XYZ file of C-alpha atoms in Angstrom:
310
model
C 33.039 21.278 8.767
C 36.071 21.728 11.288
C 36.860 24.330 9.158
C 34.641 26.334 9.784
C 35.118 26.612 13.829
C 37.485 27.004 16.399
C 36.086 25.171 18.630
C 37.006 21.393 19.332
C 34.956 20.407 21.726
C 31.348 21.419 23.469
C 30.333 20.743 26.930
C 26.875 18.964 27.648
C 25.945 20.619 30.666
C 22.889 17.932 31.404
C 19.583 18.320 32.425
C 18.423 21.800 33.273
C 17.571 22.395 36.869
C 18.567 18.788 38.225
C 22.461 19.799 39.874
C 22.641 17.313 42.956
C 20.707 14.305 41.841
C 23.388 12.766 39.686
C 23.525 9.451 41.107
C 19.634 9.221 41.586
C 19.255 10.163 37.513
C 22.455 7.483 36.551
C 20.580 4.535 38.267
C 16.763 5.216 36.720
C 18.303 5.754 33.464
C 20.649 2.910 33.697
C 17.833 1.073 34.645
C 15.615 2.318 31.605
C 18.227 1.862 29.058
C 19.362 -1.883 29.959
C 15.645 -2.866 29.736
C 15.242 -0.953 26.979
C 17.931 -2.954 25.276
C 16.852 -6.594 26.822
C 13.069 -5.878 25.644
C 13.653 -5.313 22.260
C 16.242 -7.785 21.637
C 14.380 -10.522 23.090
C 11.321 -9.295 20.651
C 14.205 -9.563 16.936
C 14.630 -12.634 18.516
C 10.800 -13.851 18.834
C 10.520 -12.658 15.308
C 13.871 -14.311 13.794
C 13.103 -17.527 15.548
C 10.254 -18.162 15.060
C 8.406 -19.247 11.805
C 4.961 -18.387 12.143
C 6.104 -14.589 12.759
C 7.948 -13.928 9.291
C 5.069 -12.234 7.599
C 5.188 -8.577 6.539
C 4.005 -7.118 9.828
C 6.520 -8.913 12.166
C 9.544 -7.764 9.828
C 8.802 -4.147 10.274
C 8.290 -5.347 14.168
C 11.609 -6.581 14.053
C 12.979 -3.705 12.710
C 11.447 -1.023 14.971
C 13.194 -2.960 17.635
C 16.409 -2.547 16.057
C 15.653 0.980 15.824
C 14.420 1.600 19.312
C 17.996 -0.296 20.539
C 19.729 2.235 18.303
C 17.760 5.494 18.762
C 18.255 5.840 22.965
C 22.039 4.604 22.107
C 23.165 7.680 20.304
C 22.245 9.938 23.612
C 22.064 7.566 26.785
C 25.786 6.174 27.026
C 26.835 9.624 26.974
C 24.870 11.164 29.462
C 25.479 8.093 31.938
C 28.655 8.737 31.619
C 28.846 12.356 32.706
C 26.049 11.784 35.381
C 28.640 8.550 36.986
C 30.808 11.721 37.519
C 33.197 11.745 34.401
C 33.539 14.699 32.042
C 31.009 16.547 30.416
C 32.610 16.893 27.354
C 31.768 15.718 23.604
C 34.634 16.630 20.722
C 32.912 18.868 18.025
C 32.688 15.661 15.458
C 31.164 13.655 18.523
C 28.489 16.683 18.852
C 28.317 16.866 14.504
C 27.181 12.531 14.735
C 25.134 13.217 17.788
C 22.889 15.478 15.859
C 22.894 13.645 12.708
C 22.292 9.947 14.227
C 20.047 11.242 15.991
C 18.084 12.818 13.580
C 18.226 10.311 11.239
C 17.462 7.271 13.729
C 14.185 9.245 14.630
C 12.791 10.292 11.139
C 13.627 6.739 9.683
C 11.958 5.630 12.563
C 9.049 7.772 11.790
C 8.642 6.710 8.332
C 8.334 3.053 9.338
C 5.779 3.853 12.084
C 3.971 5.210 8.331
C 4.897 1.982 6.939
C 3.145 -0.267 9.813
C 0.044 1.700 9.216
C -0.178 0.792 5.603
C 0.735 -2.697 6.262
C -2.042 -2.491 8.794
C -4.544 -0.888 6.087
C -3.760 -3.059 3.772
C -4.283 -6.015 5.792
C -7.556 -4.920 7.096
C -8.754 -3.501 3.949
C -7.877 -6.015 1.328
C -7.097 -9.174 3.491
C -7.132 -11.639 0.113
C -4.586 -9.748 -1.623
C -2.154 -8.708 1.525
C 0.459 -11.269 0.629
C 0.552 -10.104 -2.819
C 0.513 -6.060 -2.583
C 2.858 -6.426 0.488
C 5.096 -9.120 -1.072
C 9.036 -8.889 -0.157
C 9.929 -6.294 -2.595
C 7.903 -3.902 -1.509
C 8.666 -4.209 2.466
C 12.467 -4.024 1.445
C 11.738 -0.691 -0.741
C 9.897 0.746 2.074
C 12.566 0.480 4.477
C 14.714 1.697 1.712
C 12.522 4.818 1.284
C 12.495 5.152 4.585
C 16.072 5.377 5.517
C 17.113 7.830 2.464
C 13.958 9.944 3.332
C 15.797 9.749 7.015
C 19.398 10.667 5.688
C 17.991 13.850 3.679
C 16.593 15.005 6.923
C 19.321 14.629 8.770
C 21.684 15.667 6.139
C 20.022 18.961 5.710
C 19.426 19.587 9.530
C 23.222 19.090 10.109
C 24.519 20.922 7.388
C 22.754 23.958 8.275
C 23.760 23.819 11.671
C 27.142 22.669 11.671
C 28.126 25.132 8.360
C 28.214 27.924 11.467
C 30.727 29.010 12.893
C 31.550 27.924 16.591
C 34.188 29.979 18.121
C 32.682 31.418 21.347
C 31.166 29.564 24.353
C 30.883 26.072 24.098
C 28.635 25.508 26.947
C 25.861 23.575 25.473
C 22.728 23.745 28.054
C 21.421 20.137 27.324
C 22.230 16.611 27.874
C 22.986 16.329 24.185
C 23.879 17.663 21.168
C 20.240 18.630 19.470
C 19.705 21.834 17.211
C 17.623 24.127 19.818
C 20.539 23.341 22.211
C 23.629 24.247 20.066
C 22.658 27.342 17.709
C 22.643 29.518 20.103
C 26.466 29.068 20.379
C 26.765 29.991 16.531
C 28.946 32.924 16.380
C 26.856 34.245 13.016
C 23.591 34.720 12.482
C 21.499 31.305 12.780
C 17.998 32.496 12.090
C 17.984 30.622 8.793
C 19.176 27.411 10.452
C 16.438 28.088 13.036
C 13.651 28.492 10.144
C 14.798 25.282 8.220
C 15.381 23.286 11.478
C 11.921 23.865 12.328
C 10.013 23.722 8.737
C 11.964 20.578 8.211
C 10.799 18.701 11.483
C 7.361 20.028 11.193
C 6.804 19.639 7.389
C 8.241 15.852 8.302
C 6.546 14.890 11.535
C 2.631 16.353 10.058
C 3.223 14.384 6.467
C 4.034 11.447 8.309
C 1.064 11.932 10.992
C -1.429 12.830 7.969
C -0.181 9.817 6.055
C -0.983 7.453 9.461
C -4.008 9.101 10.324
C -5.239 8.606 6.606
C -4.310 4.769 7.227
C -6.371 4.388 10.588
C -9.150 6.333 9.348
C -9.736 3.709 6.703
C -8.559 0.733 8.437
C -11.764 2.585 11.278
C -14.561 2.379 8.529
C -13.168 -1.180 7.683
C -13.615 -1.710 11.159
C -17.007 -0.193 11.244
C -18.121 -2.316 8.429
C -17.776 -5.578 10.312
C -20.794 -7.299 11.266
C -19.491 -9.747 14.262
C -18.291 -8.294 17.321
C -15.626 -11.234 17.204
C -14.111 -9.756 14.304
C -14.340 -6.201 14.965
C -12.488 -6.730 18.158
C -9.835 -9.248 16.084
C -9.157 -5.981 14.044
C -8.797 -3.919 16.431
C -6.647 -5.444 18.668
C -3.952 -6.026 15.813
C -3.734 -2.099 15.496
C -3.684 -0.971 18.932
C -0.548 -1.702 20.291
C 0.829 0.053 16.643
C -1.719 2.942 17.218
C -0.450 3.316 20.781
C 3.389 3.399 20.139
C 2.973 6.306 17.623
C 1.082 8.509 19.667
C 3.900 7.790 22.490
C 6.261 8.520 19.443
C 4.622 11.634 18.040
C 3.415 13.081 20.788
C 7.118 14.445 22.188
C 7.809 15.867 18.489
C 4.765 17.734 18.890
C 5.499 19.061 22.239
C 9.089 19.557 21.544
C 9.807 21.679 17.955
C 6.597 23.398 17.446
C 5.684 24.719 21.356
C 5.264 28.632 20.995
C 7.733 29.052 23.825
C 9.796 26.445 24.565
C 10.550 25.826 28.207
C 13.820 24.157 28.801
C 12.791 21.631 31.752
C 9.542 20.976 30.242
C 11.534 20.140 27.030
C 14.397 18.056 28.500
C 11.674 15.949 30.303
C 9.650 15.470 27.512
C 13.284 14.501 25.272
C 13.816 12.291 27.910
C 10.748 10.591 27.217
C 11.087 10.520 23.430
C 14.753 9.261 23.793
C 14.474 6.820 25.996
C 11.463 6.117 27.490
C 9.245 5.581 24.758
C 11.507 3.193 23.175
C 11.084 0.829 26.175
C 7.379 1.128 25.959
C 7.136 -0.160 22.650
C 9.000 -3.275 23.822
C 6.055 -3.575 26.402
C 3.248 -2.676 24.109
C 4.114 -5.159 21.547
C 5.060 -7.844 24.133
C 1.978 -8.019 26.110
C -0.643 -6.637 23.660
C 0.246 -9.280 20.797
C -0.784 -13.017 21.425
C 1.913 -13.992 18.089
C 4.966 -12.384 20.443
C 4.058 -13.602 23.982
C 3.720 -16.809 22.617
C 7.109 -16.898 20.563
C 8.584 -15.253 23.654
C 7.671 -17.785 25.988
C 9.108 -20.106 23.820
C 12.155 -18.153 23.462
C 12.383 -18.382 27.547
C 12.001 -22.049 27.563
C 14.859 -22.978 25.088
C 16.708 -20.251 27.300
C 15.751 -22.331 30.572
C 16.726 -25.276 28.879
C 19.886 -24.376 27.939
C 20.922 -23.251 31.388
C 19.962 -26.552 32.910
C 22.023 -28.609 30.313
């Protein structure tokens, strides 16, 4: 790819229309990020630890939280370190991995949001033969799917965007390397990267949406179908801290790639959000709607407690 450009570095130029409140944006994010990191490690280690939480629905659990630790980490450090007053730059390979990892982070993370679902379907659905359809095999080969489903995404968006060349400004108005953000510094024509940016994202983010709604629609009638109110709300309550973190997932992507017109605060606010925010409130959804976590977390805190007093 370097071959193709001039350039060797870009300059993230941060969050439209928010010059002056540097050290009031470092702290909240700072702030966000560390508990972002703190909330989902604790909850990999509720699910390691702990015994009665290594069934099929606590491993992809567990690995959601690796993935929200990861996803905020390819854009966060960066931007706190420009907004504690140190250079806005990013070299052109730094700006070529932003894009990718963060691409590929966020579709793979997509795909095992559809994964939950099904494990939640099946569950619901066909609760005598749940161990057996979603025996270990087929978790692992999810996640597998998953992740090359999320490298062909990414692969494709950054080839297309990085196979420009880059030999004008480098000013890139955003607090990270994304492809709305840094095609309009393409020297040649990008309309074609444009159209495949978006048909990717789109074609991704609905097929993924149609394949959860098609999961909850069932897993409803299941639902439905229940006579006691006991059980109905038993169901239910095992879905809606999952049904809540993808509509705090999808919701952004929505907003983001596919608005008419896009407006750059409204977008960089609602990035913000996907980036970094949401990934903290799936630490809190999971932690306090989920009786299996809060009680392998309080028993995380006690060996913790005990330790210190030893």
């Amino acid at each position: 790819m370097r071959n193709h450009t001039e350039l060797r570095e870009f300059i993230l130029l941060g969050i439209p229309q928010t010059a002056g409140m540097e050290t009031v944006l470092f702290v909240i994010f700072s702030l966000i990020y560390l508990f972002t990191l703190l909330g989902n490690l604790l909850i990999l280690t509720a699910v390691v630890s702990s015994s009665t939480l290594h069934t099929p629905m606590y491993f992809f659990l567990g690995l959601l939280s690796i993935f929200d630790m990861l996803f905020p980490s390819v854009t966060c450090p960066k931007m706190l370190f420009y907004l504690s007053g140190q250079s806005h730059a990013i070299s052109y390979e730094g700006c070529v991995a932003q894009l990718f990892f963060y691409h590929f982070l966020g579709s793979t993370e997509g795909c095992l949001y559809s994964a939950m679902a099904y494990d939640r379907f099946v569950a619901i659905c066909h609760p005598l033969r749940y161990m057996l359809i979603m025996r270990p095999g087929v978790c692992v080969g999810l996640v597998m799917a998953a992740c090359l489903v999320g490298c062909l995404h990414a692969t494709i968006l950054t080839s297309f965007t990085f196979q420009l060349t880059y030999s004008g400004s480098n000013l890139v108005d955003y607090f990270f390397c994304d492809i709305p953000a840094v095609l309009p510094l393409a020297c040649a024509d990008s309309s074609l990267a444009q159209r495949v940016g978006s048909t990717n994202v789109g074609f991704l983010a609905l097929m993924l949406w149609f394949s959860v709604c098609v999961s909850y629609t069932r897993i409803g009638i299941a639902i439905l179908r229940i006579r006691s109110a006991e059980g109905r709300q038993k169901a239910f309550s095992t879905c809606s801290a999952h049904l809540t973190a993808i509509l705090c997932a999808y919701g952004p992507v929505i907003i983001i790639y596919l608005q008419p017109t896009p407006n750059p605060l409204l977008g960089a606010m609602v990035q913000i959000l996907n980036n970094i925010v949401s990934p903290m409130l799936n630490s809190l959804i999971y932690s306090l709607r989920n009786k299996e976590v809060k009680s392998s977390l309080k028993r995380v805190f006690r060996h913790l407690v005990f330790i210190s007093l030893e």
